[in-house]
Short mmCIF file of C-alpha atoms in Angstrom, two decimals:
data_model
loop_
_atom_site.label_atom_id
_atom_site.label_comp_id
_atom_site.label_asym_id
_atom_site.label_seq_id
_atom_site.Cartn_x
_atom_site.Cartn_y
_atom_site.Cartn_z
CA UNK F 1223 -29.37 -8.66 1.89
CA UNK F 1224 -28.61 -5.26 3.23
CA UNK F 1225 -25.97 -4.48 5.94
CA UNK F 1226 -27.93 -3.91 9.10
CA UNK F 1227 -26.15 -1.93 12.12
CA UNK F 1228 -28.07 -1.28 14.99
CA UNK F 1229 -31.29 -1.38 13.19
CA UNK F 1230 -30.18 0.82 10.31
CA UNK F 1231 -30.01 -0.61 6.85
CA UNK F 1232 -27.27 0.19 4.36
CA UNK F 1233 -27.10 -1.27 0.65
CA UNK F 1234 -23.49 -0.42 0.26
CA UNK F 1235 -21.07 -2.37 2.62
CA UNK F 1236 -18.31 0.34 2.10
CA UNK F 1237 -17.79 3.08 4.41
CA UNK F 1238 -15.55 5.93 3.43
CA UNK F 1239 -13.60 8.46 5.72
CA UNK F 1240 -13.40 12.18 5.15
CA UNK F 1241 -9.81 12.97 6.25
CA UNK F 1242 -6.93 13.75 4.07
CA UNK F 1243 -8.74 15.20 0.82
CA UNK F 1244 -7.63 18.10 -0.71
CA UNK F 1245 -11.11 20.02 -0.19
CA UNK F 1246 -14.65 19.22 0.77
CA UNK F 1247 -15.76 19.27 -3.07
CA UNK F 1248 -13.34 16.22 -3.78
CA UNK F 1249 -14.66 14.37 -0.38
CA UNK F 1250 -18.20 14.65 -1.79
CA UNK F 1251 -17.44 13.66 -5.27
CA UNK F 1252 -15.40 10.73 -4.24
CA UNK F 1253 -18.05 9.61 -1.50
CA UNK F 1254 -20.88 9.80 -3.87
CA UNK F 1255 -18.78 7.69 -6.59
CA UNK F 1256 -18.03 5.10 -4.12
CA UNK F 1257 -21.58 4.24 -3.54
CA UNK F 1258 -21.14 4.56 0.13
CA UNK F 1259 -23.95 5.49 2.37
CA UNK F 1260 -22.00 6.26 5.45
CA UNK F 1261 -18.90 8.58 5.95
CA UNK F 1262 -16.79 8.75 9.03
CA UNK F 1263 -15.81 12.34 10.33
CA UNK F 1264 -13.00 12.86 12.96
CA UNK F 1265 -14.87 15.62 14.90
CA UNK F 1266 -11.78 16.96 16.26
CA UNK F 1267 -10.26 17.49 12.67
CA UNK F 1268 -13.22 18.04 10.43
CA UNK F 1269 -15.76 20.56 11.21
CA UNK F 1270 -19.32 19.49 11.57
CA UNK F 1271 -20.26 21.67 14.60
CA UNK F 1272 -19.34 25.28 13.86
CA UNK F 1273 -22.18 26.71 11.48
CA UNK F 1274 -19.91 29.93 10.79
CA UNK F 1275 -17.14 28.15 9.47
CA UNK F 1276 -16.74 25.67 6.27
CA UNK F 1277 -19.01 22.75 7.27
CA UNK F 1278 -18.94 19.24 5.74
CA UNK F 1279 -22.57 18.80 6.77
CA UNK F 1280 -23.34 21.38 4.52
CA UNK F 1281 -21.72 19.86 1.59
CA UNK F 1282 -23.81 16.59 1.96
CA UNK F 1283 -27.22 17.98 3.04
CA UNK F 1284 -28.66 17.24 -0.27
CA UNK F 1285 -27.53 13.47 -0.36
CA UNK F 1286 -28.37 10.31 1.26
CA UNK F 1287 -25.01 10.00 2.95
CA UNK F 1288 -25.08 9.18 6.92
CA UNK F 1289 -22.54 10.93 8.99
CA UNK F 1290 -20.54 8.80 11.32
CA UNK F 1291 -18.58 10.87 13.80
CA UNK F 1292 -15.36 9.40 15.22
CA UNK F 1293 -13.24 10.22 18.23
CA UNK F 1294 -9.82 10.24 16.34
CA UNK F 1295 -7.55 12.03 18.30
CA UNK F 1296 -8.87 10.85 21.62
CA UNK F 1297 -6.51 9.02 24.13
CA UNK F 1298 -8.71 8.09 27.11
CA UNK F 1299 -12.14 6.92 27.59
CA UNK F 1300 -13.06 10.22 29.33
CA UNK F 1301 -12.15 12.15 26.35
CA UNK F 1302 -14.08 9.99 23.91
CA UNK F 1303 -17.19 10.15 26.06
CA UNK F 1304 -17.25 13.76 26.50
CA UNK F 1305 -16.69 14.38 22.88
CA UNK F 1306 -19.50 12.14 21.99
CA UNK F 1307 -22.03 13.63 24.31
CA UNK F 1308 -21.06 17.10 22.64
CA UNK F 1309 -21.78 15.78 19.38
CA UNK F 1310 -25.14 14.25 20.23
CA UNK F 1311 -25.97 17.56 22.02
CA UNK F 1312 -24.72 19.71 19.09
CA UNK F 1313 -25.98 17.90 16.07
CA UNK F 1314 -28.23 14.94 17.30
CA UNK F 1315 -26.21 12.11 16.05
CA UNK F 1316 -25.76 9.30 18.39
CA UNK F 1317 -24.56 6.73 15.65
CA UNK F 1318 -20.70 6.90 16.10
CA UNK F 1319 -17.36 5.27 15.68
CA UNK F 1320 -15.35 4.98 18.79
CA UNK F 1321 -11.59 5.19 18.33
CA UNK F 1322 -9.32 5.59 21.31
CA UNK F 1323 -5.49 5.51 20.43
CA UNK F 1324 -3.07 4.02 22.64
CA UNK F 1325 0.23 4.56 20.64
CA UNK F 1326 0.03 7.97 19.22
CA UNK F 1327 3.69 8.10 17.73
CA UNK F 1328 4.30 5.18 15.67
CA UNK F 1329 1.60 2.35 15.23
CA UNK F 1330 -1.82 4.38 16.08
CA UNK F 1331 -2.77 0.96 17.53
CA UNK F 1332 -6.06 1.32 19.90
CA UNK F 1333 -6.01 1.30 23.75
CA UNK F 1334 -8.38 -1.62 24.14
CA UNK F 1335 -8.96 -1.25 27.85
CA UNK F 1336 -9.93 2.50 27.43
CA UNK F 1337 -12.27 1.51 24.36
CA UNK F 1338 -13.74 -1.21 26.35
CA UNK F 1339 -14.47 1.16 29.25
CA UNK F 1340 -15.84 3.89 26.88
CA UNK F 1341 -17.99 1.27 24.76
CA UNK F 1342 -19.75 0.02 27.99
CA UNK F 1343 -20.65 3.64 29.23
CA UNK F 1344 -21.68 4.96 25.94
CA UNK F 1345 -23.85 1.85 25.20
CA UNK F 1346 -25.62 2.55 28.48
CA UNK F 1347 -26.28 6.10 27.26
CA UNK F 1348 -28.04 4.43 24.11
CA UNK F 1349 -25.26 5.33 21.76
CA UNK F 1350 -25.01 2.96 18.57
CA UNK F 1351 -21.10 2.30 18.65
CA UNK F 1352 -19.08 1.12 15.73
CA UNK F 1353 -15.92 0.39 17.63
CA UNK F 1354 -12.28 0.41 16.25
CA UNK F 1355 -10.27 -2.36 17.75
CA UNK F 1356 -7.39 -4.55 17.03
CA UNK F 1357 -7.59 -7.93 15.18
CA UNK F 1358 -8.27 -9.89 18.53
CA UNK F 1359 -11.23 -12.21 18.64
CA UNK F 1360 -11.31 -12.11 22.40
CA UNK F 1361 -11.52 -8.54 22.76
CA UNK F 1362 -14.05 -8.28 19.84
CA UNK F 1363 -16.29 -10.69 21.88
CA UNK F 1364 -15.91 -8.45 25.02
CA UNK F 1365 -16.91 -5.16 22.96
CA UNK F 1366 -20.16 -7.15 21.71
CA UNK F 1367 -20.93 -8.15 25.41
CA UNK F 1368 -20.87 -4.63 26.72
CA UNK F 1369 -22.96 -3.19 23.79
CA UNK F 1370 -20.93 -2.55 20.76
CA UNK F 1371 -23.08 -2.28 17.63
CA UNK F 1372 -20.35 -3.47 15.37
CA UNK F 1373 -16.53 -4.14 15.69
CA UNK F 1374 -13.90 -2.56 13.23
CA UNK F 1375 -10.91 -4.55 13.55
CA UNK F 1376 -7.72 -3.14 11.94
CA UNK F 1377 -6.23 -4.77 8.85
CA UNK F 1378 -2.86 -3.12 9.44
CA UNK F 1379 -1.80 0.21 11.05
CA UNK F 1380 -3.89 3.16 10.00
CA UNK F 1381 -2.85 4.88 6.82
CA UNK F 1382 -0.17 2.15 6.08
CA UNK F 1383 -1.84 0.73 3.14
CA UNK F 1384 -0.32 -2.73 4.02
CA UNK F 1385 -3.60 -4.81 3.57
CA UNK F 1386 -4.81 -7.54 5.78
CA UNK F 1387 -1.87 -8.71 7.75
CA UNK F 1388 -3.39 -11.67 9.73
CA UNK F 1389 -6.34 -13.07 7.56
CA UNK F 1390 -6.80 -15.82 10.24
CA UNK F 1391 -7.89 -13.44 13.11
CA UNK F 1392 -10.30 -11.56 10.87
CA UNK F 1393 -12.04 -14.92 10.19
CA UNK F 1394 -11.84 -15.81 13.87
CA UNK F 1395 -13.58 -12.41 14.85
CA UNK F 1396 -16.38 -13.15 12.28
CA UNK F 1397 -16.91 -16.65 14.07
CA UNK F 1398 -16.63 -15.09 17.65
CA UNK F 1399 -19.30 -12.48 17.40
CA UNK F 1400 -22.77 -11.98 16.06
CA UNK F 1401 -22.68 -8.11 15.30
CA UNK F 1402 -21.15 -6.98 12.06
CA UNK F 1403 -17.45 -6.83 11.36
CA UNK F 1404 -16.03 -4.06 9.67
CA UNK F 1405 -12.39 -4.28 8.40
CA UNK F 1406 -11.00 -0.88 9.15
CA UNK F 1407 -7.59 0.74 8.81
CA UNK F 1408 -4.55 -0.35 6.35
CA UNK F 1409 -6.42 -1.07 3.39
CA UNK F 1410 -4.46 0.23 0.45
CA UNK F 1411 -6.05 -0.69 -2.79
CA UNK F 1412 -9.13 -2.29 -4.09
CA UNK F 1413 -7.96 -5.79 -3.91
CA UNK F 1414 -7.36 -5.47 -0.16
CA UNK F 1415 -11.12 -4.60 0.05
CA UNK F 1416 -11.95 -7.68 -1.83
CA UNK F 1417 -9.95 -9.97 0.08
CA UNK F 1418 -11.46 -8.50 3.34
CA UNK F 1419 -15.01 -9.40 2.11
CA UNK F 1420 -13.98 -12.72 0.89
CA UNK F 1421 -12.87 -13.57 4.37
CA UNK F 1422 -16.49 -12.91 5.33
CA UNK F 1423 -16.20 -9.46 6.67
CA UNK F 1424 -19.71 -7.54 6.56
CA UNK F 1425 -18.24 -4.35 5.41
CA UNK F 1426 -14.95 -2.41 4.74
CA UNK F 1427 -13.81 1.25 5.87
CA UNK F 1428 -11.52 2.96 3.32
CA UNK F 1429 -10.08 6.54 3.76
CA UNK F 1430 -6.40 7.12 3.00
CA UNK F 1431 -6.63 4.49 -0.06
CA UNK F 1432 -9.09 6.72 -1.69
CA UNK F 1433 -8.27 10.24 -0.45
CA UNK F 1434 -4.43 9.94 -1.30
CA UNK F 1435 -4.78 8.03 -4.57
CA UNK F 1436 -3.83 9.78 -7.65
CA UNK F 1437 -7.33 9.84 -8.49
CA UNK F 1438 -9.39 9.53 -5.70
CA UNK F 1439 -12.79 9.50 -7.99
CA UNK F 1440 -11.52 6.46 -9.75
CA UNK F 1441 -10.27 4.83 -6.66
CA UNK F 1442 -13.61 5.21 -4.88
CA UNK F 1443 -15.26 3.45 -7.70
CA UNK F 1444 -12.77 0.51 -7.56
CA UNK F 1445 -13.34 0.26 -3.93
CA UNK F 1446 -16.95 0.12 -4.64
CA UNK F 1447 -16.54 -2.57 -7.21
CA UNK F 1448 -14.06 -4.56 -5.08
CA UNK F 1449 -16.28 -4.63 -1.94
CA UNK F 1450 -19.31 -6.00 -4.20
CA UNK F 1451 -17.18 -8.58 -5.98
CA UNK F 1452 -15.60 -9.71 -2.66
CA UNK F 1453 -19.05 -10.20 -1.11
CA UNK F 1454 -20.36 -12.14 -3.98
CA UNK F 1455 -17.14 -14.34 -4.05
CA UNK F 1456 -17.76 -15.00 -0.31
CA UNK F 1457 -21.38 -16.00 -0.85
CA UNK F 1458 -20.61 -18.12 -3.93
CA UNK F 1459 -18.03 -20.14 -1.99
CA UNK F 1460 -14.65 -20.68 -3.10
CA UNK F 1461 -13.05 -23.93 -4.19
CA UNK F 1462 -10.75 -25.89 -1.56
CA UNK F 1463 -7.12 -25.19 -1.92
CA UNK F 1464 -5.18 -28.31 -2.97
CA UNK F 1465 -1.25 -28.97 -3.05
CA UNK F 1466 -1.68 -30.62 -6.61
CA UNK F 1467 -3.32 -29.80 -9.94
CA UNK F 1468 -6.94 -31.33 -10.55
CA UNK F 1469 -7.83 -31.48 -14.22
CA UNK F 1470 -10.60 -28.97 -15.30
CA UNK F 1471 -12.21 -31.37 -17.86
CA UNK F 1472 -13.84 -34.63 -16.92
CA UNK F 1473 -11.60 -37.76 -17.32
CA UNK F 1474 -14.38 -40.42 -17.22
CA UNK F 1475 -14.78 -39.76 -21.05
CA UNK F 1476 -11.58 -40.32 -23.09
CA UNK F 1477 -12.54 -40.63 -26.96
CA UNK F 1478 -10.12 -42.89 -29.04
CA UNK F 1479 -8.02 -40.42 -30.99
CA UNK F 1480 -6.04 -43.19 -32.90
CA UNK F 1481 -8.07 -42.27 -36.24
#
């Protein structure tokens, strides 16, 4: 089954970011190696608007990759709303990632109140919004109620590489909402992505873990395989956890070994 967000189908459940790469060439190579069909772009930091400067859109114009502009760097609902209106006017994209940071100095945690306000306004203007938020099932449900197309709870602080710090909350969010749940921020390696998918997440976003790896191309492939394996593992269903051992071989047939 494909990943469906706001009516758009994606075969890959991995989303990648475009920040922190050494150059646009490596960004493109790693993105294609990952198998991802969607790449986030911080509009305030990566050029997709100015045609007279090196433009990331140009590097991907011959690919199937969907651009997902994000509002990284915005700290108020007003800033984010204004930015996305300019993006839609400038390049015609209304499929967006909303990100409003409350703590810009240390944790980069989202300001959920500003985020909720911006989501409601942008949804009324027919934007399709993937919303970066904390790992709170109550807020995830409220974001769904005001029109979010998907929620993107953090696994850990942005760029920390700590992996999922509260597995229960990710599972609770999945239970709370009907829209896709994309685990975002804090993924450090392929096993983190696999765990997210095994918890039932609909997808994973990875940027720093790929871009800052010793070999971004190999890490991109690893993330692709991890997301696929995690999804298959989730669908297959894990065995129950038990405090004691259970014999792997059947015990109802015990041959006489006293020969």
